[in-house]
Coordinates of C-alpha atoms in Angstrom, one line a residue:
Chain A
M1 CA 70.0 -2.9 27.1
D2 CA 72.4 -4.9 25.1
L3 CA 71.2 -4.8 21.5
H4 CA 73.2 -7.9 20.5
N5 CA 70.7 -10.6 19.3
K6 CA 67.7 -8.2 19.8
N7 CA 64.9 -8.6 17.2
I8 CA 64.1 -5.2 15.8
L9 CA 61.7 -4.1 13.1
I10 CA 62.5 -0.7 11.4
T11 CA 60.0 1.0 9.0
G12 CA 61.3 3.3 6.2
A13 CA 64.6 1.4 6.4
S14 CA 65.9 1.8 2.8
Q15 CA 67.0 5.4 3.0
G16 CA 67.8 8.4 5.3
L17 CA 67.6 7.9 9.1
G18 CA 66.0 4.4 8.7
L19 CA 69.0 3.2 6.6
G20 CA 71.4 4.8 9.2
L21 CA 69.6 3.0 12.0
A22 CA 69.7 -0.3 10.2
M23 CA 73.4 0.0 9.7
A24 CA 74.2 1.1 13.2
L25 CA 71.9 -1.6 14.7
A26 CA 73.4 -4.3 12.4
D27 CA 76.8 -3.3 13.7
K28 CA 75.5 -3.9 17.3
G29 CA 74.6 -7.5 16.4
A30 CA 70.9 -7.0 16.2
N31 CA 68.6 -9.1 14.0
L32 CA 66.7 -6.8 11.8
I33 CA 63.5 -6.7 9.7
L34 CA 63.8 -3.7 7.3
V35 CA 60.5 -2.4 6.0
A36 CA 59.9 -0.1 3.0
R37 CA 57.5 0.1 0.1
G38 CA 60.0 -0.4 -2.8
E39 CA 61.0 -4.0 -2.9
A40 CA 64.0 -3.9 -5.2
K41 CA 65.8 -1.2 -3.3
L42 CA 65.0 -2.8 0.0
N43 CA 66.4 -6.1 -1.1
R44 CA 69.7 -4.4 -2.2
V45 CA 69.9 -2.7 1.2
A46 CA 69.3 -6.0 3.1
E47 CA 71.7 -7.8 1.0
K48 CA 74.4 -5.2 1.5
L49 CA 73.9 -5.2 5.2
R50 CA 74.2 -9.0 5.5
L51 CA 77.6 -8.9 3.8
G52 CA 80.3 -10.2 6.1
R53 CA 78.0 -10.8 9.1
P54 CA 77.6 -14.2 10.8
S55 CA 74.9 -16.4 9.3
H56 CA 73.0 -16.5 12.7
Q57 CA 72.4 -12.7 12.5
F58 CA 69.2 -12.3 10.6
I59 CA 68.7 -9.4 8.4
Y60 CA 65.7 -9.4 6.1
G61 CA 63.7 -6.9 4.1
I62 CA 60.0 -7.1 3.8
S63 CA 58.2 -4.7 1.4
A64 CA 55.0 -3.4 2.8
D65 CA 52.8 -0.3 2.7
I66 CA 52.1 0.3 6.3
S67 CA 49.3 2.8 5.5
K68 CA 47.2 -0.3 4.5
K69 CA 45.3 -2.2 7.2
E70 CA 45.6 -5.5 5.4
A71 CA 49.4 -5.2 5.3
I72 CA 50.0 -5.0 9.0
Y73 CA 49.5 -8.5 10.3
R74 CA 51.0 -9.9 7.2
L75 CA 54.1 -7.9 7.8
V76 CA 54.4 -8.5 11.6
I77 CA 53.7 -12.3 11.4
R78 CA 56.1 -12.7 8.5
A79 CA 58.7 -10.9 10.5
T80 CA 58.5 -13.2 13.4
A81 CA 58.4 -16.2 11.0
L82 CA 61.8 -15.1 9.6
L83 CA 63.3 -14.2 12.9
K84 CA 61.9 -17.3 14.6
A85 CA 61.4 -15.2 17.6
P86 CA 59.2 -12.4 18.9
L87 CA 60.1 -8.7 18.3
D88 CA 61.9 -6.8 21.0
I89 CA 61.9 -3.4 19.5
L90 CA 59.8 -1.5 17.0
I91 CA 61.1 1.6 15.4
N92 CA 58.3 3.6 13.6
N93 CA 60.5 5.6 11.4
A94 CA 58.7 5.7 8.0
S95 CA 56.7 8.9 7.3
T96 CA 55.5 11.0 4.5
L97 CA 55.2 14.7 3.9
G98 CA 52.2 14.3 1.7
T99 CA 52.1 16.1 -1.6
T100 CA 55.2 18.4 -2.2
P101 CA 55.8 21.2 -2.5
L102 CA 54.1 21.7 0.8
R103 CA 51.1 24.0 0.8
L104 CA 49.3 26.3 3.2
L105 CA 46.5 24.5 5.0
L106 CA 43.8 26.4 3.1
D107 CA 45.4 25.0 -0.1
T108 CA 45.9 21.4 1.2
G109 CA 43.5 18.8 0.1
C110 CA 41.7 17.0 3.0
E111 CA 42.5 13.8 1.2
D112 CA 46.1 14.7 1.4
L113 CA 45.9 15.2 5.1
E114 CA 44.1 11.9 5.4
Q115 CA 46.8 10.0 3.4
V116 CA 49.5 11.6 5.6
L117 CA 47.6 10.6 8.8
Q118 CA 47.3 7.0 7.5
T119 CA 51.0 6.7 6.8
N120 CA 52.4 8.7 9.8
L121 CA 49.9 8.0 12.5
I122 CA 47.4 5.2 11.9
G123 CA 50.0 2.8 10.3
P124 CA 52.5 3.1 13.2
H125 CA 49.6 2.8 15.6
R126 CA 48.4 -0.4 13.9
L127 CA 52.0 -1.8 13.9
T128 CA 52.3 -1.0 17.6
K129 CA 49.0 -2.7 18.4
A130 CA 50.0 -5.8 16.5
I131 CA 53.4 -6.1 18.2
V132 CA 52.9 -4.7 21.8
G133 CA 50.5 -7.3 23.1
N134 CA 53.1 -10.0 23.1
M135 CA 55.6 -7.6 24.8
V136 CA 53.0 -7.1 27.6
L137 CA 53.0 -10.8 28.4
R138 CA 56.8 -11.0 28.2
K139 CA 57.2 -7.9 30.3
E140 CA 59.7 -6.3 28.1
G141 CA 59.9 -4.4 24.7
L142 CA 60.5 -1.0 23.4
I143 CA 58.6 1.1 20.8
V144 CA 60.4 4.1 19.4
N145 CA 58.4 6.7 17.4
I146 CA 60.4 9.1 15.2
S147 CA 59.0 12.6 15.7
S148 CA 60.1 16.0 14.5
D149 CA 60.3 19.5 15.9
A150 CA 57.3 20.2 13.5
A151 CA 55.3 18.4 16.2
I152 CA 55.9 21.3 18.5
E153 CA 56.4 24.4 16.2
A154 CA 53.8 25.9 14.0
Y155 CA 55.7 26.0 10.6
P156 CA 53.6 27.4 7.8
T157 CA 52.9 24.7 5.1
W158 CA 53.8 21.8 7.4
G159 CA 50.3 21.3 8.7
S160 CA 49.5 17.7 7.8
Y161 CA 53.0 16.4 8.7
S162 CA 53.0 18.4 12.0
A163 CA 49.6 17.2 13.1
S164 CA 50.5 13.6 12.4
K165 CA 53.8 13.9 14.4
A166 CA 52.0 15.8 17.3
A167 CA 49.3 13.2 17.5
N168 CA 51.9 10.4 17.5
D169 CA 53.9 12.1 20.3
H170 CA 50.7 12.2 22.3
L171 CA 49.8 8.6 21.6
T172 CA 53.3 7.6 22.7
R173 CA 52.6 9.2 26.1
I174 CA 49.2 7.7 26.5
W175 CA 50.6 4.2 25.5
A176 CA 53.2 4.6 28.2
A177 CA 50.6 5.7 30.8
E178 CA 48.2 2.9 30.0
L179 CA 50.9 0.1 29.9
E180 CA 52.9 1.4 33.0
P181 CA 52.5 -1.8 35.0
T182 CA 53.9 -4.0 32.1
R183 CA 57.4 -2.7 31.7
V184 CA 56.9 -2.1 28.0
R185 CA 58.6 1.2 27.2
F186 CA 57.7 3.9 24.7
L187 CA 59.7 6.9 23.4
S188 CA 59.3 9.4 20.8
V189 CA 62.4 11.1 19.5
D190 CA 63.0 14.2 17.6
P191 CA 66.2 13.5 15.5
G192 CA 66.6 17.1 14.3
E193 CA 67.1 18.3 10.8
M194 CA 69.0 16.0 8.6
N195 CA 70.3 15.8 5.1
T196 CA 67.8 13.4 3.7
Q197 CA 65.6 13.1 0.6
M198 CA 62.6 14.1 2.7
H199 CA 64.2 17.2 3.8
A200 CA 65.2 18.1 0.3
D201 CA 61.6 17.5 -0.8
A202 CA 60.3 19.8 2.0
V203 CA 63.0 22.5 1.8
P204 CA 64.6 22.3 -1.7
D205 CA 66.8 25.4 -1.2
A206 CA 68.3 24.3 2.2
D207 CA 72.1 24.2 2.3
P208 CA 72.9 20.5 2.8
Q209 CA 76.1 21.6 4.6
S210 CA 74.0 23.0 7.4
L211 CA 72.2 19.7 7.9
A212 CA 73.2 16.7 10.1
D213 CA 74.3 13.5 8.4
P214 CA 71.6 10.8 9.0
G215 CA 74.2 8.1 9.7
Q216 CA 75.7 10.2 12.4
V217 CA 72.3 10.9 13.9
A218 CA 71.5 7.2 13.7
L219 CA 74.6 6.4 15.8
K220 CA 73.4 8.6 18.6
L221 CA 69.9 7.3 18.4
V222 CA 71.2 3.8 18.8
H223 CA 72.9 4.9 22.0
L224 CA 69.6 6.3 23.2
I225 CA 67.8 3.1 22.4
A226 CA 70.4 1.1 24.3
N227 CA 69.8 3.5 27.2
A228 CA 66.1 3.8 26.9
E229 CA 65.4 2.7 30.5
T230 CA 67.2 5.8 31.7
E231 CA 64.4 8.0 30.0
K232 CA 61.0 8.6 31.5
N233 CA 58.6 6.2 29.9
G234 CA 56.6 7.9 27.2
S235 CA 58.7 10.9 27.0
R236 CA 59.7 12.9 24.0
V237 CA 63.5 13.1 23.6
I238 CA 65.2 15.9 21.6
L239 CA 68.2 14.0 20.3
S240 CA 70.5 16.9 19.8
K241 CA 70.1 17.9 23.5
W242 CA 70.4 14.3 24.8
E243 CA 73.6 13.3 26.3
V244 CA 75.0 9.8 26.2
P245 CA 75.0 8.7 29.9
N246 CA 78.4 8.7 31.6
V247 CA 79.4 5.1 32.2
A248 CA 81.1 6.1 35.4
S249 CA 77.8 7.3 36.8
N250 CA 76.3 3.9 36.3
R251 CA 75.8 2.4 39.8
N252 CA 76.9 -1.1 38.7
A253 CA 80.2 0.1 37.1
P254 CA 83.3 0.5 39.3
A255 CA 83.8 4.1 40.3
R256 CA 86.5 6.0 38.4
S257 CA 89.1 7.7 40.4
A258 CA 89.3 11.5 39.9
Chain B
M1 CA 20.6 -30.9 24.3
S2 CA 22.7 -28.6 22.2
L3 CA 24.2 -25.2 22.6
Q4 CA 23.9 -22.3 20.2
T5 CA 26.8 -21.6 18.0
A6 CA 28.5 -18.2 17.8
T7 CA 28.0 -17.2 14.2
R8 CA 30.1 -14.1 14.5
P9 CA 33.0 -13.6 16.9
R10 CA 31.6 -12.7 20.3
D11 CA 32.4 -9.1 21.3
R12 CA 35.3 -9.3 23.7
H13 CA 33.5 -7.1 26.2
E14 CA 30.3 -9.3 26.2
Q15 CA 32.2 -12.6 26.6
K16 CA 30.6 -14.8 29.2
L17 CA 32.7 -17.0 31.6
L18 CA 31.4 -20.2 33.0
V19 CA 33.3 -21.2 36.1
I20 CA 33.6 -24.7 37.3
R21 CA 35.3 -25.3 40.7
R22 CA 35.3 -27.9 43.5
R23 CA 33.5 -25.3 45.7
P24 CA 30.9 -24.1 45.2
R25 CA 29.8 -27.4 43.6
V26 CA 27.4 -25.5 41.2
P27 CA 28.7 -23.8 38.1
E28 CA 28.9 -19.9 38.3
N29 CA 27.9 -17.5 35.6
A30 CA 30.3 -14.6 35.2
T31 CA 31.7 -12.3 32.5
F32 CA 35.1 -12.9 31.1
S33 CA 36.3 -9.6 32.6
D34 CA 35.5 -11.1 36.1
L35 CA 38.5 -13.5 35.6
P36 CA 40.7 -11.8 38.2
H37 CA 38.0 -12.4 40.9
F38 CA 38.5 -16.2 40.4
L39 CA 42.3 -16.1 40.7
N40 CA 44.7 -15.3 43.5
Q41 CA 47.8 -13.1 43.7
G42 CA 50.8 -15.3 42.6
D43 CA 48.6 -17.6 40.4
L44 CA 50.2 -18.0 37.0
L45 CA 48.4 -17.7 33.7
I46 CA 50.2 -19.4 30.7
F47 CA 49.3 -18.3 27.2
N48 CA 50.0 -19.8 23.8
D49 CA 51.4 -16.9 21.9
A50 CA 51.3 -18.6 18.4
A51 CA 50.1 -16.3 15.6
T52 CA 47.6 -17.8 13.1
Y53 CA 49.2 -17.8 9.6
P54 CA 47.1 -17.6 6.5
A55 CA 47.0 -21.4 6.1
S56 CA 44.4 -21.8 3.3
L57 CA 45.8 -21.5 -0.3
K58 CA 44.0 -22.0 -3.5
A59 CA 45.9 -24.3 -5.8
R60 CA 45.7 -26.4 -8.9
T61 CA 46.9 -29.9 -9.7
Q62 CA 48.9 -30.8 -12.8
G63 CA 45.5 -31.8 -14.4
G64 CA 44.3 -28.2 -13.8
Q65 CA 41.7 -29.2 -11.1
S66 CA 41.1 -26.5 -8.4
I67 CA 41.9 -27.6 -4.9
E68 CA 42.3 -25.9 -1.5
V69 CA 45.5 -26.7 0.4
R70 CA 45.4 -26.1 4.2
L71 CA 48.9 -25.9 5.7
V72 CA 48.4 -27.8 8.9
A73 CA 51.9 -27.8 10.4
K74 CA 55.4 -27.1 9.4
N75 CA 57.9 -29.9 9.9
E76 CA 61.4 -29.5 11.3
D77 CA 62.8 -30.2 7.9
G78 CA 60.8 -27.3 6.2
S79 CA 58.2 -29.5 4.6
W80 CA 54.5 -29.2 5.5
Q81 CA 51.7 -31.4 6.7
A82 CA 48.8 -30.4 4.6
L83 CA 45.1 -31.2 4.2
V84 CA 43.9 -31.0 0.6
L85 CA 40.3 -30.5 -0.2
G86 CA 38.5 -30.6 -3.5
E87 CA 36.8 -27.8 -5.1
G88 CA 34.4 -25.5 -3.2
D89 CA 34.8 -22.7 -0.7
W90 CA 34.5 -22.1 3.0
R91 CA 30.8 -21.8 3.1
I92 CA 30.6 -25.6 2.6
R93 CA 31.3 -27.5 5.8
T94 CA 34.7 -29.3 5.7
E95 CA 33.0 -32.7 6.1
D96 CA 30.8 -32.0 3.0
R97 CA 33.8 -30.9 0.8
P98 CA 34.6 -33.3 -2.0
A99 CA 37.9 -35.2 -1.7
P100 CA 40.7 -33.9 -3.9
P101 CA 41.6 -35.7 -7.1
R102 CA 43.9 -38.7 -6.6
L103 CA 47.3 -37.3 -5.8
G104 CA 50.6 -39.2 -5.1
P105 CA 54.3 -38.6 -4.4
K106 CA 56.1 -36.4 -6.9
D107 CA 52.9 -34.7 -8.1
V108 CA 53.2 -31.0 -8.3
L109 CA 50.7 -28.4 -7.0
F110 CA 50.5 -24.9 -8.5
F111 CA 49.8 -21.8 -6.5
G112 CA 49.1 -18.2 -7.4
N113 CA 47.8 -16.5 -10.5
H114 CA 47.8 -17.8 -14.0
Q115 CA 47.6 -14.3 -15.2
S116 CA 49.4 -11.1 -15.0
S117 CA 47.4 -8.0 -15.2
D118 CA 48.1 -7.5 -18.8
E119 CA 47.1 -11.0 -19.6
K120 CA 43.9 -10.6 -17.6
Q121 CA 43.1 -7.6 -19.9
S122 CA 43.7 -9.6 -23.0
G123 CA 42.1 -12.7 -21.6
T124 CA 45.2 -14.9 -22.0
I125 CA 45.6 -17.8 -19.6
V126 CA 49.1 -19.1 -19.4
P127 CA 49.1 -22.9 -18.5
D128 CA 50.9 -23.6 -15.3
F129 CA 53.7 -25.6 -16.9
A130 CA 54.5 -22.7 -19.1
L131 CA 54.7 -20.1 -16.4
P132 CA 58.0 -18.2 -16.2
D133 CA 60.1 -19.0 -13.2
A134 CA 59.3 -15.6 -11.5
R135 CA 55.6 -16.5 -11.4
R136 CA 55.9 -20.2 -10.5
F137 CA 55.1 -21.1 -7.0
T138 CA 54.9 -24.8 -6.7
A139 CA 54.9 -27.6 -4.1
S140 CA 55.7 -31.2 -4.6
I141 CA 54.0 -33.9 -2.7
E142 CA 56.4 -36.1 -0.8
A143 CA 54.0 -38.6 0.8
V144 CA 50.3 -39.3 1.2
S145 CA 48.9 -40.4 4.5
K146 CA 47.9 -44.1 4.6
F147 CA 44.8 -43.1 6.6
S148 CA 43.5 -40.5 4.2
N149 CA 44.1 -39.4 0.7
R150 CA 43.4 -35.8 1.9
F151 CA 46.4 -35.7 4.1
M152 CA 49.9 -35.3 2.8
T153 CA 53.4 -34.0 3.2
L154 CA 54.4 -31.4 0.7
R155 CA 57.4 -29.2 0.1
F156 CA 57.6 -25.7 -1.5
E157 CA 60.3 -25.5 -4.1
V158 CA 61.8 -22.2 -2.9
S159 CA 63.9 -20.8 -0.1
E160 CA 62.3 -20.4 3.3
Q161 CA 62.2 -16.5 3.0
E162 CA 60.5 -16.8 -0.4
M163 CA 58.0 -19.4 0.9
W164 CA 56.8 -17.2 3.7
K165 CA 56.5 -14.3 1.3
K166 CA 54.3 -16.3 -1.0
I167 CA 52.2 -17.8 1.9
F168 CA 51.5 -14.3 3.2
E169 CA 50.7 -13.0 -0.3
L170 CA 48.4 -15.8 -1.4
G171 CA 47.1 -17.3 1.8
Q172 CA 43.9 -16.7 3.7
P173 CA 43.1 -17.7 7.2
I174 CA 41.1 -21.0 7.5
Q175 CA 37.5 -20.2 7.6
Y176 CA 34.6 -21.6 9.5
S177 CA 31.4 -22.5 7.6
Y178 CA 29.2 -21.7 10.6
L179 CA 30.3 -18.1 10.7
K180 CA 28.3 -15.4 8.8
E181 CA 31.3 -13.5 7.5
E182 CA 34.7 -14.3 6.1
L183 CA 37.5 -13.8 8.7
S184 CA 40.4 -11.5 8.0
L185 CA 44.0 -12.4 9.2
W186 CA 43.8 -9.8 12.0
S187 CA 40.5 -11.2 13.3
V188 CA 42.1 -14.6 13.9
Q189 CA 44.9 -13.1 16.1
T190 CA 45.0 -13.0 19.9
L191 CA 46.1 -9.7 21.4
Y192 CA 49.5 -11.2 22.1
S193 CA 50.2 -13.4 19.1
S194 CA 53.8 -13.7 17.9
L195 CA 55.3 -16.6 16.0
P196 CA 53.1 -18.1 13.2
W197 CA 52.8 -21.6 14.4
A198 CA 49.0 -21.9 14.5
S199 CA 47.0 -23.0 11.4
E200 CA 43.8 -22.2 13.4
M201 CA 43.6 -19.6 16.1
P202 CA 44.4 -20.7 19.6
S203 CA 40.9 -19.3 20.4
A204 CA 40.9 -19.6 24.3
G205 CA 43.0 -16.5 24.3
R206 CA 40.7 -14.5 22.0
P207 CA 38.7 -12.8 24.8
F208 CA 41.7 -11.3 26.6
T209 CA 41.8 -7.5 26.3
A210 CA 44.6 -5.1 27.4
E211 CA 42.3 -3.9 30.1
L212 CA 41.9 -7.4 31.6
L213 CA 45.6 -8.1 31.3
I214 CA 46.4 -5.0 33.3
K215 CA 43.7 -5.7 35.8
L216 CA 45.2 -9.2 36.3
A217 CA 48.8 -7.7 36.6
R218 CA 47.5 -5.2 39.2
K219 CA 46.2 -8.1 41.3
G220 CA 49.6 -9.7 41.2
I221 CA 48.6 -12.5 38.8
E222 CA 51.7 -13.6 36.8
F223 CA 51.9 -14.3 33.0
A224 CA 54.1 -16.7 31.0
T225 CA 54.1 -17.7 27.4
L226 CA 54.8 -20.8 25.3
T227 CA 54.2 -21.4 21.7
H228 CA 52.2 -24.4 20.6
A229 CA 51.5 -25.3 17.0
T230 CA 47.7 -25.8 17.2
G231 CA 46.6 -27.9 14.4
I232 CA 43.2 -28.1 12.6
S233 CA 39.9 -28.9 14.3
S234 CA 38.4 -30.9 11.6
T235 CA 39.6 -32.6 8.4
G236 CA 36.3 -33.7 6.9
D237 CA 37.5 -37.3 6.9
E238 CA 36.3 -39.5 9.7
A239 CA 39.3 -41.8 9.6
L240 CA 41.6 -38.9 9.9
D241 CA 39.6 -36.9 12.5
E242 CA 39.9 -40.0 14.8
K243 CA 43.6 -39.5 14.7
L244 CA 43.3 -35.9 16.0
P245 CA 45.1 -34.2 17.6
L246 CA 48.1 -35.1 15.5
N247 CA 51.5 -34.8 16.9
E248 CA 52.1 -31.0 17.6
R249 CA 55.3 -29.1 18.3
F250 CA 55.8 -26.6 21.1
F251 CA 58.4 -24.3 22.4
I252 CA 58.7 -23.6 26.1
P253 CA 61.0 -20.7 27.1
A254 CA 63.2 -21.0 30.1
K255 CA 61.5 -18.0 31.8
T256 CA 58.2 -20.0 31.7
I257 CA 59.8 -23.0 33.4
E258 CA 61.1 -20.8 36.1
A259 CA 57.7 -19.2 36.6
I260 CA 56.0 -22.5 36.9
G261 CA 58.6 -23.6 39.4
K262 CA 58.0 -20.5 41.5
A263 CA 54.2 -20.8 41.4
K264 CA 54.4 -24.5 42.4
N265 CA 56.9 -23.8 45.3
E266 CA 54.6 -21.1 46.6
G267 CA 51.5 -23.3 46.3
K268 CA 49.9 -21.1 43.6
R269 CA 47.9 -22.3 40.7
V270 CA 49.1 -22.8 37.1
V271 CA 46.3 -22.0 34.8
A272 CA 46.5 -22.8 31.1
V273 CA 44.9 -20.4 28.6
G274 CA 43.7 -23.0 26.2
T275 CA 43.9 -26.8 25.9
S276 CA 47.0 -26.4 23.6
V277 CA 48.9 -25.1 26.6
V278 CA 47.8 -28.0 28.7
R279 CA 49.0 -30.4 25.9
A280 CA 52.3 -28.6 25.6
L281 CA 53.0 -28.7 29.4
E282 CA 51.7 -32.1 30.3
G283 CA 53.1 -33.5 27.0
C284 CA 56.5 -32.1 27.9
Y285 CA 56.3 -33.5 31.4
A286 CA 55.2 -36.9 30.0
N287 CA 58.1 -37.0 27.7
H288 CA 60.8 -36.2 30.3
G289 CA 59.3 -36.8 33.7
A290 CA 59.9 -33.1 34.2
L291 CA 59.5 -29.8 32.3
H292 CA 62.3 -29.0 29.8
E293 CA 62.9 -25.6 28.1
G294 CA 63.0 -25.6 24.4
M295 CA 61.4 -27.5 21.5
G296 CA 59.4 -30.6 21.9
S297 CA 56.4 -32.4 20.4
T298 CA 53.4 -34.2 21.8
G299 CA 50.5 -36.3 20.7
I300 CA 49.1 -36.5 24.2
I301 CA 45.4 -37.1 24.5
L302 CA 43.8 -35.6 27.6
S303 CA 40.9 -37.6 29.3
A304 CA 39.4 -38.5 32.6
T305 CA 42.3 -40.8 33.2
T306 CA 45.1 -38.2 32.6
K307 CA 47.0 -37.4 35.8
L308 CA 47.8 -33.7 35.4
C309 CA 51.3 -33.0 36.7
V310 CA 51.7 -29.3 35.9
V311 CA 48.5 -27.6 35.3
S312 CA 45.8 -26.9 37.9
G313 CA 43.2 -25.2 35.7
V314 CA 42.3 -24.3 32.2
I315 CA 40.5 -21.5 30.4
S316 CA 38.8 -22.8 27.3
G317 CA 35.9 -22.4 24.9
I318 CA 32.5 -23.9 25.4
H319 CA 31.9 -27.1 23.4
D320 CA 29.2 -29.7 23.1
Q321 CA 29.2 -32.9 25.1
S322 CA 29.6 -35.0 21.9
E323 CA 33.0 -33.4 21.1
S324 CA 36.4 -34.6 22.0
H325 CA 36.9 -31.3 23.7
F326 CA 34.4 -32.2 26.4
R327 CA 36.3 -35.5 27.1
L328 CA 39.5 -33.5 27.5
L329 CA 38.0 -31.3 30.2
E330 CA 37.3 -34.5 32.3
A331 CA 41.0 -34.4 33.1
F332 CA 40.1 -31.3 35.2
A333 CA 36.6 -32.0 36.6
P334 CA 34.3 -35.0 37.1
R335 CA 31.9 -35.8 34.2
E336 CA 28.8 -35.0 36.3
A337 CA 30.1 -31.6 37.1
L338 CA 30.7 -31.0 33.4
I339 CA 27.3 -32.2 32.4
Q340 CA 25.7 -30.0 35.0
A341 CA 27.8 -27.1 33.7
A342 CA 26.8 -27.8 30.1
Q343 CA 23.1 -27.7 31.1
F344 CA 23.8 -24.5 32.9
A345 CA 25.5 -23.0 29.9
Q346 CA 22.5 -23.8 27.7
K347 CA 20.1 -22.2 30.2
Y348 CA 22.1 -19.0 30.3
G349 CA 22.6 -18.7 26.5
Y350 CA 26.2 -19.5 26.3
L351 CA 27.5 -19.7 22.7
Q352 CA 29.8 -22.4 21.6
H353 CA 32.8 -23.1 19.3
E354 CA 35.9 -21.0 18.5
F355 CA 34.2 -17.6 18.6
G356 CA 31.8 -18.2 21.4
D357 CA 32.0 -17.9 25.2
S358 CA 34.5 -19.3 27.7
C359 CA 34.8 -21.6 30.7
L360 CA 37.3 -21.7 33.5
V361 CA 37.8 -25.1 35.1
L362 CA 39.9 -25.2 38.3
R363 CA 40.9 -28.3 40.1
S364 CA 41.8 -26.4 43.3

């Protein structure tokens, strides 16, 4: 898929992986709606990303708290108003750890779990619901849910976050199974450990040198998004193990001589 | 004879479908989820994917009077056609709402809060003219309709980005006085809504569920979309209501033109989901003598004398005989058949208006 002129909404876009994705997708010529809670920071990011780009490439920030039901349609409809076109790709990237430092489940408030599920599971689900119906009629579209290895592994103290990510991975598979006849595609992606604020909040004593740069991870993830049709619909991709498909192996490309 | 009105949105899974066809000559009573049964493989359903924006905004005049501004349609140049109503809320029928105070070109309307949260605590009210720039959201009136002093062109004095931000912050969906509860923004969206062009929900599409769309797709029924700026259903001003529907803009994607061509070539039906889709397609055809992709606008009025060139069927709401909507369906079926259908609808307890049951009228 050529990402040029594609209309993409990214949540959690003012820092970390979301910011990296915004930069990489802007470089591909995509039109972007960047979403985050903090308005001032988001506007600075959007402004910086617009610098030096053609005026017909739309890059806008919309501040919204996706854990709030009332915010969802206001966000999605405002996004299409600004883009003057339907959305082609949704990247559910925003998520929260809940209260840090992380605690054992027995020490975690249920309200804390609830709040993590609102932001990491219900919010992305509502966004998907608000966006995917139009994709069904147009028979195209891609939803990317950012996952974590915590969705698979049972790391002590990561309960709320892990449960939200595991549930989201499973919803991704079910969305894909239910909408199989419509050509709308779903992927969940484990981007691996990155040097982000979120990681520092969760593991304050980690050595930043041992962690991947979110900008680099974003570049690879954008490759994956451009090649999403090569992945099984609804599958969970571990980005570090994913290989950029060899162009020569593409049936449409001329064969390369040995 | 009159039909009962749906006073709360009909549950999508309980939606009834009244089917009017040439054969059998009698109306048929079905549920909306039976729709695939009445269509054939290759038939094309065309949906209006306009999202409903929060078109109703509270405002004040320079004299401090409270008014409600309904943003009916956005013009090409960024200004808005707006209906302005006097004081009162949605529980009062539009036709019973007082007219706004006399307004004229260059008058300014003020939107949003007088008070910040601090001022609220201390009880301070800052007059509109003294509001700091950051809290000012105003529109100036450019023209007032010669037909009605409720209808005007106004322009928000900010960038488009800022304008949408404020509309989504301050606006509420237009409400219906016959409903029991206030509608939220998400309850006035179809499953597939996209661009905010509709001041009121394109309600014919409301009963479509994902389950139904997939059932239709599995049967080989094709989908296409267009976007039509559905305007308001009622202005509360007779002189103005007579002018409805006003000129409305639409956008038809190239893919949709292709899909219609394919269906026509193969002798399949083109079924419009909503009369707004009929207006866009037949209006476009009337403008050019053929379908053209892209933007257009139409003021076409459908009636018994309309020769339909594109559309062979329509899915629509149930409406009373006295309404313009009924006359419009005469483009699809003879009057006697529609009257018979209306009696049938009453007998079987069909509910009417935007949030009620549906009908499918097929010419072939």
